[in-house]
Amino acid sequence: MSTDYDTADRLYFQPLTFEDVMAVIETERSAGGDVSCLVQFGGQTPLKLALALQAAGVKILGTSPDSIDLAEDRKRFAKLLADLDITQPASGTATSRQEAQAAAATIGFPVVVRPSYVLGGRAMAIVYDVTALDRYMTHAVDASPEHPILVDKFLEDAFEF
């Protein structure tokens, strides 16, 4: 789905859901088009569709769905960095308040907490003690096995490049 009328042959203004994207793909296929998708330029929503589109037989151009998952899945990414002997701040994941407290106790305060599978810092917080961590877990997020919370050591005066 493109909104660039200068380069696209056709424009579709549809919601970015799997069903709607597949409907456009089927329309293009029935018109004889060779259909591929590029999911990098629409934010988090199309990134989340990449794996399902690939499973449905749609060719994904650019970054593969597996590479997208590797960048978003903290456990996989941490393993990759360890395999490459690249250091990183201590981190953990939590699916409950108790797990978040245990991870923070192991890592040491301050910690950065944020939802997993979210790029760009949405709902991120720096917490300096258990009270602030409990407040974050109660009010800011809905942690579950499907939506774990990342707990990372906060590096004072660090720069991210």
Short mmCIF file of C-alpha atoms in Angstrom, two decimals:
data_model
loop_
_atom_site.label_atom_id
_atom_site.label_comp_id
_atom_site.label_asym_id
_atom_site.label_seq_id
_atom_site.Cartn_x
_atom_site.Cartn_y
_atom_site.Cartn_z
CA MET A 1 0.00 0.00 0.00
CA SER A 2 1.67 3.14 -1.17
CA THR A 3 0.62 6.74 -0.95
CA ASP A 4 3.25 7.90 -3.45
CA TYR A 5 1.23 8.71 -6.55
CA ASP A 6 4.38 9.65 -8.52
CA THR A 7 5.86 6.15 -8.45
CA ALA A 8 2.96 3.74 -7.94
CA ASP A 9 0.84 2.43 -10.81
CA ARG A 10 -2.12 2.12 -8.45
CA LEU A 11 -2.84 3.40 -4.96
CA TYR A 12 -4.76 1.52 -2.29
CA PHE A 13 -5.98 3.27 0.82
CA GLN A 14 -6.78 0.32 3.06
CA PRO A 15 -6.16 -0.51 6.70
CA LEU A 16 -2.88 -2.32 7.33
CA THR A 17 -4.38 -5.59 8.47
CA PHE A 18 -3.40 -9.02 7.18
CA GLU A 19 -6.83 -9.53 5.60
CA ASP A 20 -6.85 -6.16 3.82
CA VAL A 21 -3.29 -6.50 2.55
CA MET A 22 -4.02 -10.01 1.27
CA ALA A 23 -7.14 -8.70 -0.51
CA VAL A 24 -4.99 -6.15 -2.34
CA ILE A 25 -2.41 -8.82 -3.15
CA GLU A 26 -5.11 -11.11 -4.56
CA THR A 27 -6.51 -8.22 -6.63
CA GLU A 28 -3.06 -7.54 -8.07
CA ARG A 29 -2.37 -11.23 -8.67
CA SER A 30 -5.69 -11.67 -10.48
CA ALA A 31 -4.69 -8.76 -12.74
CA GLY A 32 -1.53 -10.69 -13.63
CA GLY A 33 0.81 -8.81 -11.35
CA ASP A 34 3.93 -10.28 -9.75
CA VAL A 35 3.33 -9.22 -6.16
CA SER A 36 5.99 -8.59 -3.54
CA CYS A 37 5.84 -6.56 -0.35
CA LEU A 38 8.26 -4.13 1.24
CA VAL A 39 7.38 -3.70 4.91
CA GLN A 40 10.14 -1.42 6.19
CA PHE A 41 8.57 1.99 5.69
CA GLY A 42 5.28 1.91 7.55
CA GLY A 43 6.35 1.68 11.16
CA GLN A 44 5.54 -1.18 13.52
CA THR A 45 2.26 -2.26 11.89
CA PRO A 46 3.63 -3.64 8.60
CA LEU A 47 6.62 -5.16 10.40
CA LYS A 48 4.17 -7.22 12.42
CA LEU A 49 2.54 -8.46 9.18
CA ALA A 50 5.77 -9.66 7.56
CA LEU A 51 5.83 -13.20 8.98
CA ALA A 52 2.15 -13.87 8.22
CA LEU A 53 2.51 -12.49 4.70
CA GLN A 54 5.55 -14.67 4.07
CA ALA A 55 3.69 -17.72 5.43
CA ALA A 56 0.88 -16.92 2.97
CA GLY A 57 3.37 -17.12 0.10
CA VAL A 58 3.99 -13.41 -0.38
CA LYS A 59 7.57 -12.52 -1.31
CA ILE A 60 8.97 -10.03 1.21
CA LEU A 61 11.52 -7.60 -0.22
CA GLY A 62 14.24 -6.01 1.91
CA THR A 63 14.72 -7.19 5.46
CA SER A 64 13.45 -10.73 5.96
CA PRO A 65 10.73 -11.49 8.52
CA ASP A 66 13.28 -13.58 10.43
CA SER A 67 15.70 -10.64 10.61
CA ILE A 68 12.89 -8.38 11.81
CA ASP A 69 12.09 -10.91 14.54
CA LEU A 70 15.79 -11.19 15.41
CA ALA A 71 15.96 -7.43 15.97
CA GLU A 72 12.78 -7.38 18.08
CA ASP A 73 13.15 -10.61 20.08
CA ARG A 74 15.49 -9.68 22.92
CA LYS A 75 16.49 -13.25 23.75
CA ARG A 76 17.44 -14.01 20.14
CA PHE A 77 19.23 -10.68 19.80
CA ALA A 78 21.15 -11.20 23.06
CA LYS A 79 22.25 -14.64 21.86
CA LEU A 80 23.45 -13.16 18.56
CA LEU A 81 25.50 -10.53 20.40
CA ALA A 82 26.96 -13.18 22.71
CA ASP A 83 27.83 -15.39 19.72
CA LEU A 84 29.59 -12.39 18.15
CA ASP A 85 31.35 -11.58 21.46
CA ILE A 86 29.73 -8.13 21.64
CA THR A 87 29.09 -6.86 25.16
CA GLN A 88 25.76 -5.42 26.16
CA PRO A 89 24.15 -4.19 29.38
CA ALA A 90 22.67 -6.84 31.67
CA SER A 91 19.05 -7.55 30.84
CA GLY A 92 16.10 -9.79 31.51
CA THR A 93 12.46 -10.29 30.63
CA ALA A 94 9.40 -10.45 32.83
CA THR A 95 5.81 -11.52 32.40
CA SER A 96 4.70 -10.47 35.89
CA ARG A 97 5.50 -7.99 38.64
CA GLN A 98 7.38 -10.68 40.57
CA GLU A 99 9.55 -11.56 37.56
CA ALA A 100 10.27 -7.86 36.96
CA GLN A 101 11.33 -7.45 40.59
CA ALA A 102 13.57 -10.52 40.36
CA ALA A 103 15.17 -9.32 37.12
CA ALA A 104 15.80 -5.85 38.55
CA ALA A 105 17.28 -7.34 41.73
CA THR A 106 19.68 -9.44 39.65
CA ILE A 107 20.59 -6.59 37.29
CA GLY A 108 20.67 -3.82 39.89
CA PHE A 109 18.89 -0.46 39.80
CA PRO A 110 18.47 1.77 37.88
CA VAL A 111 16.84 -0.22 35.08
CA VAL A 112 15.05 0.64 31.86
CA VAL A 113 11.70 -1.11 31.50
CA ARG A 114 9.64 -1.32 28.32
CA PRO A 115 7.31 -3.64 26.45
CA SER A 116 8.95 -6.27 24.27
CA TYR A 117 8.45 -6.15 20.50
CA VAL A 118 8.16 -2.37 20.49
CA LEU A 119 10.81 -0.38 18.69
CA GLY A 120 11.12 3.34 19.22
CA GLY A 121 10.79 3.68 22.99
CA ARG A 122 7.01 3.67 23.43
CA ALA A 123 5.99 3.07 27.08
CA MET A 124 9.63 3.07 28.20
CA ALA A 125 10.63 4.20 31.69
CA ILE A 126 13.76 4.45 33.80
CA VAL A 127 13.09 3.19 37.32
CA TYR A 128 15.41 3.64 40.27
CA ASP A 129 13.77 1.44 42.91
CA VAL A 130 11.22 -1.30 43.56
CA THR A 131 8.43 1.20 44.29
CA ALA A 132 8.82 2.87 40.89
CA LEU A 133 9.06 -0.55 39.22
CA ASP A 134 5.82 -1.69 40.89
CA ARG A 135 4.10 1.53 39.79
CA TYR A 136 5.26 0.94 36.19
CA MET A 137 4.09 -2.67 36.22
CA THR A 138 0.71 -1.67 37.67
CA HIS A 139 -0.11 1.39 35.57
CA ALA A 140 2.01 1.52 32.42
CA VAL A 141 1.83 -1.93 30.89
CA ASP A 142 -0.10 -5.17 30.72
CA ALA A 143 2.60 -7.83 31.08
CA SER A 144 1.87 -11.41 30.06
CA PRO A 145 3.64 -14.35 28.40
CA GLU A 146 2.47 -12.94 25.06
CA HIS A 147 3.61 -9.42 25.99
CA PRO A 148 6.74 -9.65 28.16
CA ILE A 149 8.47 -6.64 29.68
CA LEU A 150 12.14 -5.98 29.00
CA VAL A 151 14.29 -5.05 31.98
CA ASP A 152 17.71 -3.62 31.06
CA LYS A 153 20.47 -2.06 33.12
CA PHE A 154 20.29 1.72 32.73
CA LEU A 155 23.66 3.21 31.90
CA GLU A 156 24.00 6.71 33.35
CA ASP A 157 25.46 9.24 30.89
CA ALA A 158 25.50 6.71 28.02
CA PHE A 159 24.82 7.62 24.40
CA GLU A 160 22.86 5.52 21.92
CA PHE A 161 24.01 5.62 18.32
#
